[in-house]
Short mmCIF file of C-alpha atoms and ligand atoms in Angstrom, two decimals:
data_model
loop_
_atom_site.label_atom_id
_atom_site.label_comp_id
_atom_site.label_asym_id
_atom_site.label_seq_id
_atom_site.Cartn_x
_atom_site.Cartn_y
_atom_site.Cartn_z
CA UNK A 185 29.66 -35.22 -1.28
CA UNK A 186 27.60 -33.19 -3.76
CA UNK A 187 25.46 -35.43 -5.99
CA UNK A 188 26.23 -35.54 -9.72
CA UNK A 189 22.92 -33.91 -10.56
CA UNK A 190 24.09 -30.87 -8.61
CA UNK A 191 27.62 -30.72 -10.01
CA UNK A 192 26.51 -31.34 -13.59
CA UNK A 193 23.83 -28.65 -13.73
CA UNK A 194 24.36 -25.32 -15.50
CA UNK A 195 24.50 -22.16 -13.40
CA UNK A 196 24.60 -18.44 -14.19
CA UNK A 197 27.68 -16.66 -12.83
CA UNK A 198 27.64 -13.14 -14.26
CA UNK A 199 26.38 -10.65 -16.80
CA UNK A 200 28.13 -10.87 -20.15
CA UNK A 201 28.07 -7.08 -20.22
CA UNK A 202 30.02 -6.90 -16.98
CA UNK A 203 32.89 -9.37 -17.18
CA UNK A 204 36.35 -8.36 -16.04
CA UNK A 205 39.45 -9.43 -18.03
CA UNK A 206 41.44 -9.46 -14.77
CA UNK A 207 39.06 -11.95 -13.24
CA UNK A 208 36.41 -11.72 -10.57
CA UNK A 209 36.02 -14.19 -7.74
CA UNK A 210 32.73 -15.75 -6.92
CA UNK A 211 31.35 -18.89 -5.32
CA UNK A 212 29.54 -21.79 -6.88
CA UNK A 213 28.22 -24.61 -4.70
CA UNK A 214 30.63 -23.49 -1.98
CA UNK A 215 33.69 -23.60 -4.26
CA UNK A 216 35.67 -20.52 -5.24
CA UNK A 217 35.55 -19.81 -8.94
CA UNK A 218 37.15 -17.02 -10.97
CA UNK A 219 35.35 -15.54 -13.92
CA UNK A 220 37.43 -13.91 -16.65
CA UNK A 221 36.05 -11.72 -19.36
CA UNK A 222 38.08 -11.10 -22.46
CA UNK A 223 38.38 -8.47 -25.13
CA UNK A 224 38.25 -11.31 -27.66
CA UNK A 225 34.82 -12.29 -26.42
CA UNK A 226 35.96 -15.63 -25.02
CA UNK A 227 35.07 -15.65 -21.35
CA UNK A 228 36.53 -18.35 -19.08
CA UNK A 229 35.74 -19.69 -15.65
CA UNK A 230 38.32 -21.43 -13.48
CA UNK A 231 38.02 -23.43 -10.31
CA UNK A 232 41.20 -24.49 -8.50
CA UNK A 233 43.27 -24.00 -11.67
CA UNK A 234 40.85 -26.09 -13.75
CA UNK A 235 38.91 -24.62 -16.67
CA UNK A 236 35.17 -25.13 -16.48
CA UNK A 237 32.71 -25.42 -19.37
CA UNK A 238 31.12 -22.09 -20.30
CA UNK A 239 28.15 -20.98 -22.37
CA UNK A 240 27.19 -17.35 -22.98
CA UNK A 241 23.39 -17.15 -23.25
CA UNK A 242 20.49 -14.89 -22.24
CA UNK A 243 22.87 -12.04 -21.43
CA UNK A 244 24.64 -14.16 -18.78
CA UNK A 245 27.65 -16.43 -18.56
CA UNK A 246 26.84 -20.00 -17.56
CA UNK A 247 29.11 -22.67 -16.18
CA UNK A 248 29.12 -26.02 -14.43
CA UNK A 249 31.44 -27.64 -11.90
CA UNK A 250 30.96 -31.06 -13.47
CA UNK A 251 30.35 -32.48 -16.91
CA UNK A 252 26.85 -31.43 -17.95
CA UNK A 253 24.97 -34.26 -19.59
CA UNK A 254 22.52 -31.82 -21.20
CA UNK A 255 23.02 -28.63 -23.16
CA UNK A 256 21.96 -25.46 -21.42
CA UNK A 257 18.23 -24.98 -22.00
CA UNK A 258 16.92 -22.58 -24.63
CA UNK A 259 14.01 -20.13 -24.64
CA UNK A 260 12.92 -20.08 -28.28
CA UNK A 261 10.24 -17.44 -27.65
CA UNK A 262 12.92 -15.03 -26.45
CA UNK A 263 14.63 -15.01 -29.86
CA UNK A 264 12.00 -12.79 -31.48
CA UNK A 265 13.88 -9.73 -32.81
CA UNK A 266 11.23 -7.28 -31.56
CA UNK A 267 11.77 -8.22 -27.97
CA UNK A 268 13.60 -5.99 -25.53
CA UNK A 269 16.12 -8.08 -23.58
CA UNK A 270 16.57 -6.80 -20.05
CA UNK A 271 19.57 -7.63 -17.84
CA UNK A 272 18.12 -6.76 -14.45
CA UNK A 273 21.39 -7.23 -12.51
CA UNK A 274 22.38 -9.32 -9.54
CA UNK A 275 20.70 -9.34 -6.14
CA UNK A 276 22.22 -11.36 -3.30
CA UNK A 277 19.76 -13.18 -1.09
CA UNK A 278 20.41 -15.13 2.10
CA UNK A 279 18.22 -18.08 1.25
CA UNK A 280 18.39 -21.53 -0.27
CA UNK A 281 18.56 -21.39 -4.08
CA UNK A 282 15.63 -23.77 -4.19
CA UNK A 283 13.55 -21.47 -2.00
CA UNK A 284 14.21 -18.63 -4.44
CA UNK A 285 12.90 -20.72 -7.32
CA UNK A 286 9.95 -22.06 -5.38
CA UNK A 287 8.83 -18.56 -4.40
CA UNK A 288 8.99 -17.51 -8.05
CA UNK A 289 6.61 -20.35 -8.90
CA UNK A 290 4.10 -19.43 -6.22
CA UNK A 291 1.42 -17.09 -7.46
CA UNK A 292 -0.55 -17.05 -4.21
CA UNK A 293 1.87 -14.57 -2.61
CA UNK A 294 1.21 -11.80 -5.15
CA UNK A 295 -1.61 -9.99 -3.32
CA UNK A 296 0.33 -9.90 -0.05
CA UNK A 297 3.89 -9.31 -1.22
CA UNK A 298 3.34 -7.37 -4.45
CA UNK A 299 0.22 -5.57 -3.26
CA UNK A 300 -1.48 -3.42 -5.90
CA UNK A 301 1.06 -4.39 -8.54
CA UNK A 302 1.05 -8.12 -9.26
CA UNK A 303 -1.93 -8.82 -7.01
CA UNK A 304 -4.72 -7.18 -5.05
CA UNK A 305 -5.77 -8.12 -1.52
CA UNK A 306 -9.37 -8.06 -2.78
CA UNK A 307 -8.60 -10.71 -5.46
CA UNK A 308 -6.48 -13.42 -3.83
CA UNK A 309 -8.03 -16.37 -5.70
CA UNK A 310 -5.90 -18.60 -7.89
CA UNK A 311 -8.06 -20.50 -10.37
CA UNK A 312 -7.58 -24.15 -11.34
CA UNK A 313 -4.50 -24.77 -13.39
CA UNK A 314 -2.46 -27.66 -14.73
CA UNK A 315 0.89 -28.88 -13.55
CA UNK A 316 3.03 -31.65 -14.89
CA UNK A 317 6.51 -33.01 -14.94
CA UNK A 318 7.14 -33.35 -18.66
CA UNK A 319 9.24 -36.47 -19.08
CA UNK A 320 10.05 -35.76 -22.75
CA UNK A 321 12.05 -32.67 -21.79
CA UNK A 322 12.54 -33.40 -18.07
CA UNK A 323 11.05 -30.07 -17.01
CA UNK A 324 8.30 -28.93 -14.65
CA UNK A 325 5.48 -27.01 -16.38
CA UNK A 326 2.42 -25.22 -15.00
CA UNK A 327 -0.09 -23.89 -17.51
CA UNK A 328 -3.39 -22.04 -17.58
CA UNK A 329 -2.62 -20.11 -14.43
CA UNK A 330 -4.97 -17.14 -14.31
CA UNK A 331 -4.77 -14.26 -11.94
CA UNK A 332 -6.07 -10.72 -11.56
CA UNK A 333 -3.27 -8.12 -11.59
CA UNK A 334 -3.59 -4.39 -10.92
CA UNK A 335 -0.36 -3.67 -12.82
CA UNK A 336 0.85 -6.77 -14.62
CA UNK A 337 3.81 -5.06 -16.28
CA UNK A 338 5.35 -1.66 -16.81
CA UNK A 339 3.42 -1.64 -20.09
CA UNK A 340 0.02 -2.39 -18.48
CA UNK A 341 -2.42 0.48 -18.42
CA UNK A 342 -4.59 -0.88 -15.60
CA UNK A 343 -5.88 -4.03 -13.94
CA UNK A 344 -6.17 -7.13 -16.15
CA UNK A 345 -6.69 -10.88 -15.86
CA UNK A 346 -3.26 -12.23 -16.60
CA UNK A 347 -2.48 -15.73 -17.80
CA UNK A 348 0.78 -17.37 -16.80
CA UNK A 349 2.79 -20.43 -17.71
CA UNK A 350 5.68 -21.49 -15.51
CA UNK A 351 8.59 -23.63 -16.54
CA UNK A 352 11.50 -25.08 -14.56
CA UNK A 353 14.14 -26.27 -17.04
CA UNK A 354 16.97 -26.78 -14.53
CA UNK A 355 16.80 -26.90 -10.73
CA UNK A 356 17.90 -23.33 -10.01
CA UNK A 357 16.23 -21.51 -12.89
CA UNK A 358 12.63 -20.75 -13.65
CA UNK A 359 10.95 -19.00 -16.53
CA UNK A 360 7.49 -17.56 -16.61
CA UNK A 361 5.47 -16.65 -19.63
CA UNK A 362 2.71 -14.13 -19.03
CA UNK A 363 0.12 -12.17 -20.93
CA UNK A 364 1.82 -9.33 -22.76
CA UNK A 365 -0.33 -6.22 -22.34
CA UNK A 366 0.69 -4.44 -25.58
CA UNK A 367 0.64 -7.64 -27.68
CA UNK A 368 -2.30 -9.91 -27.04
CA UNK A 369 -1.41 -13.38 -28.28
CA UNK A 370 2.25 -13.12 -27.36
CA UNK A 371 3.92 -13.91 -24.06
CA UNK A 372 6.28 -11.78 -22.06
CA UNK A 373 9.19 -13.88 -20.82
CA UNK A 374 10.55 -13.34 -17.32
CA UNK A 375 13.26 -15.54 -15.92
CA UNK A 376 14.92 -16.01 -12.58
CA UNK A 377 18.42 -17.45 -12.89
CA UNK A 378 19.84 -18.47 -9.53
CA UNK A 379 23.53 -18.99 -8.77
CA UNK A 380 23.86 -21.11 -5.63
CA UNK A 381 26.80 -19.68 -3.69
CA UNK A 382 26.17 -22.03 -0.78
CA UNK A 383 23.13 -23.94 0.39
CA UNK A 384 21.81 -20.84 2.18
CA UNK A 385 23.10 -18.02 0.01
CA UNK A 386 22.48 -17.17 -3.60
CA UNK A 387 23.03 -14.57 -6.24
CA UNK A 388 19.86 -14.07 -8.22
CA UNK A 389 20.02 -12.80 -11.79
CA UNK A 390 16.57 -11.84 -13.07
CA UNK A 391 16.26 -11.49 -16.84
CA UNK A 392 13.42 -10.54 -19.16
CA UNK A 393 12.53 -10.67 -22.85
CA UNK A 394 9.55 -8.37 -23.31
CA UNK A 395 7.51 -6.74 -26.00
CA UNK A 396 7.53 -3.14 -24.88
CA UNK A 397 8.35 -0.31 -27.28
CA UNK A 398 7.22 2.37 -24.88
CA UNK A 399 9.11 1.99 -21.64
CA UNK A 400 12.69 3.11 -21.23
CA UNK A 401 15.11 0.26 -20.44
CA UNK A 402 15.80 1.74 -17.01
CA UNK A 403 12.09 1.75 -16.17
CA UNK A 404 11.90 -1.94 -17.06
CA UNK A 405 14.90 -2.69 -14.86
CA UNK A 406 13.44 -0.71 -11.96
CA UNK A 407 10.06 -2.39 -12.24
CA UNK A 408 11.62 -5.84 -11.98
CA UNK A 409 14.03 -4.82 -9.19
CA UNK A 410 11.08 -3.42 -7.27
CA UNK A 411 9.23 -6.72 -7.61
CA UNK A 412 12.21 -8.89 -6.76
CA UNK A 413 13.23 -6.81 -3.74
CA UNK A 414 9.75 -7.27 -2.36
CA UNK A 415 10.41 -11.00 -2.58
CA UNK A 416 13.83 -10.75 -1.05
CA UNK A 417 12.69 -9.79 2.41
CA UNK A 418 10.24 -12.71 2.41
CA UNK A 419 12.85 -15.16 1.15
CA UNK A 420 15.31 -14.27 3.89
CA UNK A 421 12.83 -15.09 6.62
CA UNK A 422 11.52 -18.44 5.40
CA UNK A 423 11.55 -21.36 7.79
CA UNK A 424 12.94 -23.96 7.49
CA UNK A 425 15.74 -22.31 5.53
CA UNK A 426 16.25 -25.32 3.30
CA UNK A 427 13.53 -26.65 1.05
CA UNK A 428 11.93 -29.78 2.52
CA UNK A 429 11.78 -32.56 -0.07
CA UNK A 430 10.11 -35.06 2.24
CA UNK A 431 6.55 -35.69 1.02
CA UNK A 432 5.39 -36.06 4.62
CA UNK A 433 5.93 -32.35 5.08
CA UNK A 434 3.82 -31.38 2.12
CA UNK A 435 0.34 -30.05 2.72
CA UNK A 436 -0.67 -29.35 -0.83
CA UNK A 437 -3.32 -26.79 -1.58
CA UNK A 438 -4.33 -25.92 -5.09
CA UNK A 439 -2.12 -22.86 -5.07
CA UNK A 440 1.09 -24.74 -4.51
CA UNK A 441 0.67 -27.67 -6.87
CA UNK A 442 3.59 -26.31 -8.83
CA UNK A 443 5.75 -26.33 -5.75
CA UNK A 444 4.75 -29.92 -5.00
CA UNK A 445 5.74 -30.97 -8.53
CA UNK A 446 8.99 -29.03 -8.27
CA UNK A 447 9.95 -30.75 -5.02
CA UNK A 448 9.04 -34.15 -6.41
CA UNK A 449 11.11 -33.49 -9.52
CA UNK A 450 14.12 -32.38 -7.44
CA UNK A 451 13.87 -35.44 -5.27
CA UNK A 452 13.58 -37.77 -8.23
CA UNK A 453 16.89 -36.51 -9.62
CA UNK A 454 18.50 -36.39 -6.18
CA UNK A 455 19.01 -32.64 -6.41
CA UNK A 456 19.58 -31.99 -2.72
CA UNK A 457 21.70 -28.84 -2.63
CA UNK A 458 19.71 -26.32 -0.56
CA UNK A 459 17.20 -29.00 0.40
CA UNK A 460 16.48 -30.91 3.57
CA UNK A 461 15.37 -34.49 3.44
CA UNK A 462 14.25 -35.04 7.00
CA UNK A 463 11.46 -33.15 8.69
CA UNK A 464 12.52 -30.55 11.19
CA UNK B 273 10.68 19.48 -10.26
CA UNK B 274 12.65 16.55 -11.60
CA UNK B 275 14.01 13.90 -9.27
CA UNK B 276 16.75 11.66 -10.66
CA UNK B 277 15.61 8.55 -8.94
CA UNK B 278 16.59 4.97 -8.19
CA UNK B 279 13.81 2.74 -7.01
CA UNK B 280 15.95 0.86 -4.45
CA UNK B 281 17.70 3.92 -3.05
CA UNK B 282 16.70 4.95 0.48
CA UNK B 283 18.00 8.45 -0.24
CA UNK B 284 15.71 8.84 -3.21
CA UNK B 285 12.83 7.19 -1.40
CA UNK B 286 12.91 9.74 1.43
CA UNK B 287 12.23 12.47 -1.12
CA UNK B 288 9.44 10.54 -2.80
CA UNK B 289 8.05 9.93 0.69
CA UNK B 290 8.09 13.55 1.80
CA UNK B 291 6.69 14.67 -1.55
CA UNK B 292 3.85 12.21 -1.10
CA UNK B 293 3.22 13.27 2.51
CA UNK B 294 3.09 16.89 1.33
CA UNK B 295 1.18 16.02 -1.82
CA UNK B 296 3.82 17.63 -4.03
CA UNK B 297 4.16 16.20 -7.55
CA UNK B 298 7.66 15.09 -8.56
CA UNK B 299 8.68 14.18 -12.05
CA UNK B 300 10.75 11.03 -11.67
CA UNK B 301 13.66 10.31 -13.98
CA UNK B 302 14.72 6.68 -13.51
CA UNK B 303 18.49 6.24 -13.30
CA UNK B 304 20.12 2.87 -14.02
CA UNK B 305 22.12 2.83 -10.79
CA UNK B 306 22.41 -0.96 -10.75
CA UNK B 307 23.59 -2.73 -12.81
CA UNK B 308 24.28 0.17 -15.22
CA UNK B 309 26.11 2.60 -12.87
CA UNK B 310 24.56 5.45 -14.83
CA UNK B 311 25.18 7.83 -11.91
CA UNK B 312 28.90 7.50 -12.71
CA UNK B 313 28.38 8.37 -16.36
CA UNK B 314 29.24 11.72 -17.95
CA UNK B 315 25.69 13.09 -18.11
CA UNK B 316 24.93 12.64 -14.43
CA UNK B 317 28.44 13.54 -13.28
CA UNK B 318 27.86 16.87 -15.01
CA UNK B 319 24.85 17.37 -12.77
CA UNK B 320 26.41 15.92 -9.64
CA UNK B 321 30.20 15.58 -9.65
CA UNK B 322 29.93 13.49 -6.47
CA UNK B 323 28.52 10.69 -8.63
CA UNK B 324 25.55 9.78 -6.51
CA UNK B 325 21.80 10.09 -6.21
CA UNK B 326 19.44 11.78 -5.57
CA UNK B 327 19.59 14.85 -7.75
CA UNK B 328 16.73 17.34 -7.79
CA UNK B 329 16.46 19.87 -10.60
CA UNK B 330 14.00 22.73 -10.30
CA UNK B 331 14.55 25.25 -13.06
CA UNK B 332 18.10 26.52 -12.63
CA UNK B 333 18.43 25.05 -9.19
CA UNK B 334 20.30 21.75 -8.87
CA UNK B 335 20.32 20.09 -5.44
CA UNK B 336 22.39 16.99 -4.73
CA UNK B 337 22.04 16.43 -0.98
CA UNK B 338 18.93 14.69 0.23
CA UNK B 339 18.82 16.73 3.44
CA UNK B 340 18.86 19.94 1.42
CA UNK B 341 16.13 18.63 -0.85
CA UNK B 342 13.97 17.71 2.14
CA UNK B 343 14.38 21.26 3.46
CA UNK B 344 13.52 22.68 0.06
CA UNK B 345 10.34 20.62 -0.32
CA UNK B 346 9.23 21.40 3.23
CA UNK B 347 9.96 25.12 2.97
CA UNK B 348 7.88 25.28 -0.20
CA UNK B 349 4.98 23.03 0.70
CA UNK B 350 5.06 21.96 4.34
CA UNK B 351 6.58 24.57 6.64
CA UNK B 352 5.42 22.70 9.74
CA UNK B 353 7.82 19.87 8.80
CA UNK B 354 10.67 22.32 9.31
CA UNK B 355 11.87 23.53 12.70
CA UNK B 356 11.75 27.26 12.85
CA UNK B 357 12.00 29.91 15.57
CA UNK B 358 13.07 27.72 18.49
CA UNK B 359 16.90 27.66 18.51
CA UNK B 360 17.03 24.29 20.19
CA UNK B 361 14.66 22.68 17.69
CA UNK B 362 16.55 24.22 14.76
CA UNK B 363 19.83 22.88 16.11
CA UNK B 364 18.46 19.42 16.85
CA UNK B 365 16.94 19.16 13.43
CA UNK B 366 20.30 20.02 11.85
CA UNK B 367 21.95 17.48 14.09
CA UNK B 368 19.60 14.69 12.99
CA UNK B 369 20.07 15.64 9.35
CA UNK B 370 23.81 15.24 9.81
CA UNK B 371 23.25 12.03 11.71
CA UNK B 372 21.29 10.70 8.73
CA UNK B 373 24.53 10.78 6.73
CA UNK B 374 26.12 8.45 9.24
CA UNK B 375 23.17 6.12 8.84
CA UNK B 376 23.46 6.32 5.07
CA UNK B 377 27.14 5.50 5.12
CA UNK B 378 27.00 2.67 7.61
CA UNK B 379 23.58 1.05 7.23
CA UNK B 380 23.15 2.05 3.59
CA UNK B 381 26.69 0.90 2.86
CA UNK B 382 26.22 -2.49 4.51
CA UNK B 383 23.05 -2.95 2.49
CA UNK B 384 24.79 -2.22 -0.82
CA UNK B 385 27.58 -4.66 0.01
CA UNK B 386 25.21 -7.40 1.15
CA UNK B 387 22.60 -6.97 -1.52
CA UNK B 388 24.10 -5.53 -4.69
CA UNK B 389 27.78 -6.63 -4.63
CA UNK B 390 29.21 -3.18 -3.88
CA UNK B 391 32.73 -2.99 -2.45
CA UNK B 392 33.14 -2.19 1.23
CA UNK B 393 34.24 -3.51 4.61
CA UNK B 394 31.03 -5.17 5.68
CA UNK B 395 31.97 -5.77 9.30
CA UNK B 396 33.09 -2.20 9.85
CA UNK B 397 29.93 -0.85 8.20
CA UNK B 398 27.73 -3.11 10.28
CA UNK B 399 29.43 -2.18 13.52
CA UNK B 400 29.18 1.56 12.75
CA UNK B 401 25.55 1.01 11.81
CA UNK B 402 24.78 -0.73 15.07
CA UNK B 403 26.47 2.04 17.04
CA UNK B 404 24.27 4.60 15.26
CA UNK B 405 21.14 2.55 15.87
CA UNK B 406 21.94 2.37 19.58
CA UNK B 407 22.25 6.15 19.70
CA UNK B 408 18.96 6.55 17.92
CA UNK B 409 17.24 4.06 20.20
CA UNK B 410 18.49 5.92 23.29
CA UNK B 411 17.32 9.26 21.92
CA UNK B 412 13.90 7.96 20.97
CA UNK B 413 13.50 6.25 24.33
CA UNK B 414 14.20 9.57 26.06
CA UNK B 415 11.71 11.30 23.78
CA UNK B 416 9.09 8.69 24.54
CA UNK B 417 9.48 8.99 28.30
CA UNK B 418 8.97 12.73 27.85
CA UNK B 419 5.79 12.05 25.88
CA UNK B 420 7.21 12.60 22.38
CA UNK B 421 6.87 10.33 19.36
CA UNK B 422 9.17 11.97 16.84
CA UNK B 423 12.76 13.16 16.88
CA UNK B 424 12.16 16.89 17.24
CA UNK B 425 9.13 18.66 18.67
CA UNK B 426 5.56 17.37 18.70
CA UNK B 427 5.18 16.69 15.02
CA UNK B 428 6.98 14.60 12.45
CA UNK B 429 9.64 16.64 10.71
CA UNK B 430 12.25 16.32 7.98
CA UNK B 431 14.57 14.95 10.67
CA UNK B 432 12.42 11.82 10.95
CA UNK B 433 12.10 11.42 7.20
CA UNK B 434 15.85 11.84 6.74
CA UNK B 435 16.68 9.02 9.16
CA UNK B 436 13.81 6.62 8.63
CA UNK B 437 14.65 4.79 5.36
CA UNK B 438 18.14 3.55 6.25
CA UNK B 439 16.93 2.40 9.64
CA UNK B 440 13.93 0.57 8.22
CA UNK B 441 16.15 -1.17 5.64
CA UNK B 442 18.89 -2.16 8.11
CA UNK B 443 17.87 -5.85 7.84
CA UNK B 444 18.90 -5.74 4.15
CA UNK B 445 22.44 -5.29 5.47
CA UNK B 446 21.92 -8.18 7.92
CA UNK B 447 21.35 -5.90 10.90
CA UNK B 448 18.36 -6.88 13.00
CA UNK B 449 16.01 -4.27 14.44
CA UNK B 450 14.77 -6.64 17.14
CA UNK B 451 16.86 -5.02 19.91
CA UNK B 452 15.35 -1.55 19.36
CA UNK B 453 11.75 -1.23 20.62
CA UNK B 454 11.66 2.57 20.58
CA UNK B 455 12.88 2.62 17.00
CA UNK B 456 10.19 0.14 16.01
CA UNK B 457 7.44 2.27 17.59
CA UNK B 458 8.81 5.36 15.88
CA UNK B 459 8.83 3.60 12.50
CA UNK B 460 5.28 2.47 13.09
CA UNK B 461 4.20 6.04 13.77
CA UNK B 462 5.82 7.19 10.53
CA UNK B 463 4.25 4.38 8.54
CA UNK B 464 0.83 5.44 9.82
CA UNK B 465 1.07 9.00 8.47
CA UNK B 466 -1.53 9.89 5.85
CA UNK B 467 0.13 9.83 2.43
CA UNK B 468 2.79 7.31 3.48
CA UNK B 469 4.21 5.34 0.53
CA UNK B 470 6.20 2.11 0.40
CA UNK B 471 9.43 1.02 -1.16
CA UNK B 472 10.66 -2.57 -1.48
CA UNK B 473 11.59 -3.66 2.04
CA UNK B 474 9.47 -0.94 3.68
CA UNK B 475 5.87 -2.02 3.86
CA UNK B 476 2.68 -0.18 4.56
CA UNK B 477 0.94 -0.95 7.85
CA UNK B 478 -1.36 -3.91 7.60
CA UNK B 479 -4.19 -4.72 9.94
CA UNK B 480 -2.86 -6.44 13.03
CA UNK B 481 -2.83 -10.19 12.52
CA UNK B 482 -5.43 -12.07 14.56
CA UNK B 483 -4.26 -12.89 18.08
CA UNK B 484 -3.12 -16.53 17.89
CA UNK B 485 -3.98 -17.04 21.58
CA UNK B 486 -7.43 -15.46 21.43
CA UNK B 487 -10.14 -17.75 22.81
CA UNK B 488 -12.98 -18.54 20.49
CA UNK B 489 -15.95 -17.21 22.46
CA UNK B 490 -18.63 -17.97 19.89
N1 GSH C 757 7.58 -8.20 -14.29
C1 GSH C 757 6.97 -9.28 -13.65
C2 GSH C 757 7.52 -9.40 -12.27
C3 GSH C 757 7.47 -10.73 -11.71
C4 GSH C 757 8.78 -11.39 -11.31
O1 GSH C 757 9.67 -11.70 -12.08
N2 GSH C 757 9.01 -11.69 -10.09
C5 GSH C 757 8.72 -12.98 -9.62
C6 GSH C 757 9.17 -13.21 -8.25
S1 GSH C 757 7.95 -13.96 -7.29
C7 GSH C 757 7.31 -13.02 -9.68
O2 GSH C 757 6.66 -12.76 -8.74
N3 GSH C 757 6.93 -13.29 -10.88
C8 GSH C 757 5.66 -13.31 -11.22
C9 GSH C 757 5.18 -12.37 -12.21
O3 GSH C 757 5.88 -12.01 -13.11
O4 GSH C 757 4.06 -12.01 -12.08
C10 GSH C 757 5.55 -9.03 -13.75
O5 GSH C 757 5.29 -8.02 -14.20
O6 GSH C 757 4.68 -9.79 -13.47
FE1 FE2 C 758 7.09 -12.46 -5.67
#
C-alpha cells in the first residue's frame, strides 16, 4: 500500500503547451491516468474515472492521486518579468525518481559527467557548504555551494566560480539557484520536476527561469538537454536501483551532505516510493 | 556551411563529428526538435519536405541525407575518408551507408520511443536493431581476423562515421552492447581518433581506471 505522503504529493504530468483535448495516457505511481487539455484552458486529469486535483504552474500541469495537504510549492524568484521561462521537454529515464533528484543535488559529479561544461577534471573540489532541513517550510536546503565551472550557462563567456543553492520542496522535485553570468546579484533558476511512473521509471521535466537576453530559446533548450542527457546514462546504471534510506548504508562525505539530508527527510515523512529500506 | 542541428540527434552528431575530424567549420543552427517539433514546421519543411534533420545548406546547395552530407564534407576536405578507385571498396562503402539507415530506423527509433516519448513499436524496433547489430558484429569480427580495424579499407572512412552514433547510443533504446566485443573495439578505435568530439551518451576516452586487482608493490 502506498503511504499517504506518496499519494498526497504533487507531481508534474505534462507541458501546458502540449496538452491534448482528446486525452493522453500516462502513468503516475503505477496507476494509469489520462490527461486532457482543453480549448477553454481547463485541463483535467482522470484516474479510473475519478477526477484528480490539478494545478497549472511553471509551464507544467500538476496533479496528485490523493488529497494534498499542502499547496503546490511556489518559486517567487521565477516570477520576475525579465526572466526567460524554458520548457525543456520530457526525458524518460529508467531509474528511481528519488535517484533522479539525488543526482541533481550532487555537485561532485560535475567534473566527470559534465566535463568541461559544469565542471573540470582539474577542479573537482567542492568547498564547505551548509545543509539543513528547514522545519518552517518542510524543505531541504543547501546553501553556499561554490564550484568552478568552465561553462556555467549558455550565457557564460568562460570559466567562473559559481555559487549554488539547492532546494527540495517536494520529494520528486528539486530547484537550484545559481550565479547568473549576465546579472551578478541575481540567481538563475533551474528545476528538475520528476513524474514517478513506477518505482524504477520516471519522466523527467526540466524547467528553467533564466536571465538571458542573448541566447535563442532553442539554444537554451539544447544546453539543458545536453546536460540532462549526460546524467541520464549515469542514472540508468546506478546500483542499487532504489534509493537506500537506511542510515547504516550512508557513508557521508562532505560532497553528499545534501543527499544525506534528503534521505533523512524522505525517511522522516515515510516517503518510500522508489526507495529501499533494507540494505542490499 | 550551415547545419540545421539538434544536439541529441545521432544523425546531426555524425556530421559535427566528421567536420571536427576534418577540421571543417560548420555554422550550427539549433532546431527545436524536442519538445517544439520545429522540423515539422513550415520553414524547415520548405527546406526538407521529409520533415527531418539534418539539413546542410551551402550556398544554393541543400542536402538532407546525412550520408550525402558525409560524402560532401569528405570530398571537399578529407578525400582519404572516401573510398575511391577500388570498385570493391566503393561498393562496400555504399553498402554501409545504406546499412546506416537501417541502424537509424531501428536503433534510433527505439531510442526516440524510449527516451523522448515518440510513437513506435518498441519491440519491433529493438528486434530489428539487434539483428543489425549482430550483422555488424559479424562483419567487424571478420575484418579484425583479417587485420582490419574499420569497416572498409585500412583507414576510418565515412562508412564508420555513418554507422557509429546509432550503435554507440543503442543503450538509450534499452539495447545492451555487452554481447558485441568487436563492435566495442571498433567504437574505441573511433573514439581515439584525433579531433573526436562527444555528444550526450557518447563519451570521450578516459584513462583506463586503475586495475582493482593490482598488487600494491610499494
Ligand atoms: N543549465 C544548468 C544545467 C544543470 C542541470 O539542470 N542539470 C542538473 C542535473 S545534475 C545539474 O547538474 N544541475 C546543476 C547545474 O545546474 O549546474 C547549468 O548550467 O548549470
Ligand atoms: Fe548532472
